[in-house]
XYZ file of C-alpha atoms in Angstrom:
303
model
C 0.000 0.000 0.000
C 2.780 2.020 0.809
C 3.751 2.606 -3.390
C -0.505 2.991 -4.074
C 0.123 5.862 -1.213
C 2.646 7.452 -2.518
C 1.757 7.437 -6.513
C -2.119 8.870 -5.199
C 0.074 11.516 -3.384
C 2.436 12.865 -6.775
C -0.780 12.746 -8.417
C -2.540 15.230 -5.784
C 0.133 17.148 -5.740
C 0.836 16.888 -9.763
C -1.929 17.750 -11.855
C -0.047 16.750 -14.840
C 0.285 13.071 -12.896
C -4.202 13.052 -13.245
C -5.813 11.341 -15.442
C -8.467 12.549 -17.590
C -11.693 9.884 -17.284
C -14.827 9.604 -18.889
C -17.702 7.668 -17.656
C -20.868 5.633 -19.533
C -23.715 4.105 -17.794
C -25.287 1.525 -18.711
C -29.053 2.164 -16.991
C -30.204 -2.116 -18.410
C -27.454 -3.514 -16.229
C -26.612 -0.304 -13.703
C -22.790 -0.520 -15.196
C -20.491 2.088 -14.989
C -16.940 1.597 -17.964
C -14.930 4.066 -18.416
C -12.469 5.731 -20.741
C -9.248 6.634 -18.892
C -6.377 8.586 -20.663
C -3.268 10.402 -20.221
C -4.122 14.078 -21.353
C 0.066 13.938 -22.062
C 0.126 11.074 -24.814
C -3.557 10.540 -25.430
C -3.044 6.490 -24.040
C -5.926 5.443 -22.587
C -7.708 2.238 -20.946
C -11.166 0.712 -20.998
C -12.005 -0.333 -17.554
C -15.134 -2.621 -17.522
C -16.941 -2.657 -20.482
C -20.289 -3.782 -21.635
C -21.698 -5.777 -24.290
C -25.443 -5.234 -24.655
C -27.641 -8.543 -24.349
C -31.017 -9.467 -24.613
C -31.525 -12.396 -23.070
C -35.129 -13.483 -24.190
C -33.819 -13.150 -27.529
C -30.598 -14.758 -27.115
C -29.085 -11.476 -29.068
C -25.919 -9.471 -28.573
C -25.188 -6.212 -29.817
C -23.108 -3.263 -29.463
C -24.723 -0.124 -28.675
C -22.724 0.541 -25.513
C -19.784 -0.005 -26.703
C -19.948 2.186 -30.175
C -20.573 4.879 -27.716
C -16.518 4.474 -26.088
C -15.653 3.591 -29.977
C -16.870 7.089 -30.786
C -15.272 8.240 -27.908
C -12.417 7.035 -28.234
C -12.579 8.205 -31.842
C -13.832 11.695 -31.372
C -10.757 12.042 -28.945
C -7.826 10.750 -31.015
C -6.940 8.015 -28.160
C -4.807 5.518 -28.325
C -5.949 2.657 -26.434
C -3.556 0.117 -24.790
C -5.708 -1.510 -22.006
C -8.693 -3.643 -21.807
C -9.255 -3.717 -18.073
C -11.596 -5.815 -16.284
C -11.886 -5.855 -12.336
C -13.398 -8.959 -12.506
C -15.659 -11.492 -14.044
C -18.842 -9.723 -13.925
C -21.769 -11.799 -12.607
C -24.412 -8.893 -14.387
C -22.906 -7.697 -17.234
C -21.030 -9.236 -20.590
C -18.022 -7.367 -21.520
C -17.280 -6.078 -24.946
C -13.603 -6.239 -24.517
C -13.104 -8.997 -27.592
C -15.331 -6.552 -29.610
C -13.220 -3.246 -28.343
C -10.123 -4.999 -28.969
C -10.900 -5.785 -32.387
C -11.959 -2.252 -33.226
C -9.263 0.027 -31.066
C -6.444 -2.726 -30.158
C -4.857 -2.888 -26.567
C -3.579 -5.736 -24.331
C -7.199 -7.553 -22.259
C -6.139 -7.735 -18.739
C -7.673 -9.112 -15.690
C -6.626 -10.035 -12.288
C -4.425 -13.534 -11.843
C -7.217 -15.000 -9.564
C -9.554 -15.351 -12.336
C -7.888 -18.763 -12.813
C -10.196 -19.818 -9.432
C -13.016 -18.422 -11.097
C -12.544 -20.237 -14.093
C -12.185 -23.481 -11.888
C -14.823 -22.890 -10.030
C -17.622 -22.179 -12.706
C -15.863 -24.280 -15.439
C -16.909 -26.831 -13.438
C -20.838 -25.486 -12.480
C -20.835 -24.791 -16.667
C -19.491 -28.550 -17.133
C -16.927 -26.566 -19.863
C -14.664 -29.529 -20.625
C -11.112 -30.126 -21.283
C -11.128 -27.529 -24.103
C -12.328 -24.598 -21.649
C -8.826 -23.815 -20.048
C -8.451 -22.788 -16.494
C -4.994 -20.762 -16.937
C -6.224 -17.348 -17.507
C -4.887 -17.526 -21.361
C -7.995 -16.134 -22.590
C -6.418 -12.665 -21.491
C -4.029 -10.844 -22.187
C -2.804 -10.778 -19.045
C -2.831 -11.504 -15.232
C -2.200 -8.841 -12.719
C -0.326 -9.361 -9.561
C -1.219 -7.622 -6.623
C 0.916 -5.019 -6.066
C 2.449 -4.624 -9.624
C 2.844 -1.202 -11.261
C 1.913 -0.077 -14.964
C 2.062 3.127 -17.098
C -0.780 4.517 -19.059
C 1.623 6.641 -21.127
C 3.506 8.988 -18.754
C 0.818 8.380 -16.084
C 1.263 5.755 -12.884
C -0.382 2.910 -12.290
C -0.941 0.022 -9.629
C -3.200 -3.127 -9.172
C -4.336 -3.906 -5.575
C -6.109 -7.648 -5.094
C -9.073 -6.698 -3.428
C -11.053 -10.082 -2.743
C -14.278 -10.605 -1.165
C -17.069 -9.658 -3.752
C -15.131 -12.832 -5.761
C -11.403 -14.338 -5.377
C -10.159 -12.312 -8.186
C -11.320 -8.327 -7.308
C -8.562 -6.207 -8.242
C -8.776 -2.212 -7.909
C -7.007 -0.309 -10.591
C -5.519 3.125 -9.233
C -3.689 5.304 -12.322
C -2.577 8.601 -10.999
C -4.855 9.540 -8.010
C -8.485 7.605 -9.142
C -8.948 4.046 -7.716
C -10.869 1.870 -9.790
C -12.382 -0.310 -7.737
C -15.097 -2.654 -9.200
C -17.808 -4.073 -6.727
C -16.194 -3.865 -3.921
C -18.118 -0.480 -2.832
C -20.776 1.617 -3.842
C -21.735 5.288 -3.066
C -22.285 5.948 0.985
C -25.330 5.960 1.030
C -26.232 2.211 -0.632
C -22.892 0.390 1.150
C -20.728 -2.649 -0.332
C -21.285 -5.475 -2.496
C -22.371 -8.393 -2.141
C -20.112 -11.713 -0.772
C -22.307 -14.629 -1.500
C -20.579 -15.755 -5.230
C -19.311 -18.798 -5.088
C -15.810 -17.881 -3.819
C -16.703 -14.754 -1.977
C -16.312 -13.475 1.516
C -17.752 -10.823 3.735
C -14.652 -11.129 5.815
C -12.365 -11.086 2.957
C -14.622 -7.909 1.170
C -14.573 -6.333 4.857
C -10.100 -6.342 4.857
C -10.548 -5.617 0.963
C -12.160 -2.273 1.971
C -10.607 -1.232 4.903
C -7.010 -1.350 2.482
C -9.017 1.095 0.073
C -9.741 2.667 2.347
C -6.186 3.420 3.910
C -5.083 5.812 0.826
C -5.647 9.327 1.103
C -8.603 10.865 1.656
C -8.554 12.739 -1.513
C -8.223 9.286 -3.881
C -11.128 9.666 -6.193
C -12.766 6.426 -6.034
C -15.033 5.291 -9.843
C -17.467 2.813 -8.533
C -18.673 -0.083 -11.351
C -22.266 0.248 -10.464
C -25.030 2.874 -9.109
C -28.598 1.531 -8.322
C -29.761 5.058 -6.049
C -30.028 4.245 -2.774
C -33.601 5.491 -1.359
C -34.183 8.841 -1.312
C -31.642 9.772 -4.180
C -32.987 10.829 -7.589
C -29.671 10.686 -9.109
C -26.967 8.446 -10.227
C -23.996 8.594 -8.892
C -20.521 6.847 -9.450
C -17.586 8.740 -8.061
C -16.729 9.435 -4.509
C -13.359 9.427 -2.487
C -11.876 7.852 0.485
C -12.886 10.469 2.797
C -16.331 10.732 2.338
C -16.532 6.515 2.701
C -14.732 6.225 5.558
C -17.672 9.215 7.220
C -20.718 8.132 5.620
C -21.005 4.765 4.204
C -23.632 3.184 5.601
C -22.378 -0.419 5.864
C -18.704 -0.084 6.476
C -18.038 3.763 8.042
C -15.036 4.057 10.531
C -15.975 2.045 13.525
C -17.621 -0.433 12.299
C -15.870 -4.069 13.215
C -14.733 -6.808 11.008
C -17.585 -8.868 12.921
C -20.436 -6.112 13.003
C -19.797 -5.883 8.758
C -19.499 -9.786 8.314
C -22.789 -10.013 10.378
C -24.506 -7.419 8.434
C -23.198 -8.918 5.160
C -24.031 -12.144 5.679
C -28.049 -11.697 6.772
C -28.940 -8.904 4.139
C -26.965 -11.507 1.263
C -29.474 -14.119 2.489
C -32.048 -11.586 0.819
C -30.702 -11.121 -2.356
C -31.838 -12.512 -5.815
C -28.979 -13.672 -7.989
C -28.493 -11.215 -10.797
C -30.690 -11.795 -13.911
C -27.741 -12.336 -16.230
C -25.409 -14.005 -13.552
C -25.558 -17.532 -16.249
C -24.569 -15.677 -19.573
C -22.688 -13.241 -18.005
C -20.313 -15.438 -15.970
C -20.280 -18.204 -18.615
C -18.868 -15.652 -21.291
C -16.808 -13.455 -19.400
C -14.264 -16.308 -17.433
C -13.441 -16.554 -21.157
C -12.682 -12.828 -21.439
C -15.812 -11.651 -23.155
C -15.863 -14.151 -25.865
C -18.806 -16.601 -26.150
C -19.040 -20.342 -25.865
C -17.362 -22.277 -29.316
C -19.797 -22.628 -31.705
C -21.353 -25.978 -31.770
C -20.866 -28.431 -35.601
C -23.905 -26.019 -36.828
C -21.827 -22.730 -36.231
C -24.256 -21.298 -33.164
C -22.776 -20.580 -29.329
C -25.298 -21.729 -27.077
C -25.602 -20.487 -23.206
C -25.575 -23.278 -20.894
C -28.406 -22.688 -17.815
C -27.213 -25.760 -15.119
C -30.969 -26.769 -13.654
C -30.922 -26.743 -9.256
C -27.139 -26.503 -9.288
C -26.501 -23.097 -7.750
């Protein structure tokens, strides 16, 4: 934490050492991605994209995405990472699709060779479905350090939400997935198989150890009652005073205790199936079967 510290600090201190960031919501799946770039060199990352997906229809298609394209476009970026901070359990990515259209290296962290264990398994994938992360790009270590042209960058493991959470902090902004939302509607969720609200609970509390001032972009917004407007960025600070599941002095036990009953609650995520199927193979769909369709595999009173 000590190098996340000190790169958040240049960067407060720097302006030139900020990034420039762009977010688009996605209002079907409550998804934040955004566009990241160095104003300096005009390099920029994609940090959790979306691929749109009907799922009555059995459709894809890639209105959300066209909209970074054009972006991306419009702005004369460069773009040299596909970022995910996990396998999303609600949303497909569009990274293969991205890729193909504005290049860059896919990148995820090195957990998501658990995940793939885990639901290669649940999705009975066979010996062709590998387990060894080589669908990306690739694997993050916790701790290691990147550049987004002249900018700074670090990956922190933050597990909990699933085994393979990673936050993404370039310059002063933490990226930081599910882990958190805005104050006022708490954390995620620690009930995937994998997760844990004591794991999610020390995941946080290293967040929130930077500086106060670290912007933190949250991957989802569902306004929490009483709030007419999305929201998506926040910073340490105003976590650590007002949100309502993990503020300073709340325990490790009173959060895991929370956690744990209000989990109990929860309906698994409509596209938790397709979404979790294609995206522990970094965004790309199933093979096509001998008649050249992917099918979606639903396992029946397994989960």
């Amino acid at each position: 934490m000590k190098n996340a510290t000190t790169q958040i600090r240049r960067a407060l201190d720097d302006k030139a050492l900020k990034p420039s960031i762009a977010g688009f919501f996605d209002e079907a799946t409550n998804t934040i991605s955004y566009v990241v770039h160095d104003p300096a060199t005009n390099e920029a990352a994609i940090i959790d994209s979306v691929l749109d997906y009907d799922a009555a229809a059995g459709r894809t298609s890639n209105g959300s995405a066209d909209l970074i394209i054009e972006y991306v476009t419009k702005n004369d970026l460069t773009v040299t990472w596909l970022i995910e901070t996990h396998a999303h359990a609600d949303h497909i990515s569009a990274a293969p699709y991205l890729q193909e259209k504005l290049g860059g290296r896919l990148a995820i962290g090195r957990e998501i060779i658990r995940v793939q264990e885990v639901f290669g398994k649940l999705f009975n994938a066979g010996t062709e479905f590998q387990r060894d992360g080589s669908q990306f790009d690739h694997l993050f270590d916790d701790g290691e350090t990147f550049k987004l042209g002249t900018l700074e960058g670090i990956a922190l493991h933050v597990p909990g939400h699933t085994p393979a959470d990673m936050a993404f902090i370039i310059g002063d902004a933490a990226f930081v997935g599910d882990t958190i939302f805005m104050p006022d509607f708490g954390t995620a969720r620690a009930d995937f198989p994998g997760g844990d609200a004591r794991q999610l609970y020390q995941s946080i509390k290293r967040l929130l150890s930077l500086p106060e001032d670290t912007r933190l972009f949250l991957c989802h917004d569902y306004k929490a009652p009483g709030r007419d407007e999305y929201a998506w960025e926040t910073t340490v600070g105003q976590q650590k005073r007002e949100n309502v599941h993990v503020k300073e002095g709340t325990s490790e036990d009173e959060f895991v205790e929370m956690r744990t009953a209000r989990d109990k609650t929860l309906a698994m995520p409509k596209l938790i199936m397709p979404s979790v199927q294609v995206n522990i193979r970094g965004g790309r769909l199933p093979e096509p079967e001998d008649n050249g369709v992917s099918y979606i595999k639903i396992p029946v009173n397994a989960v």
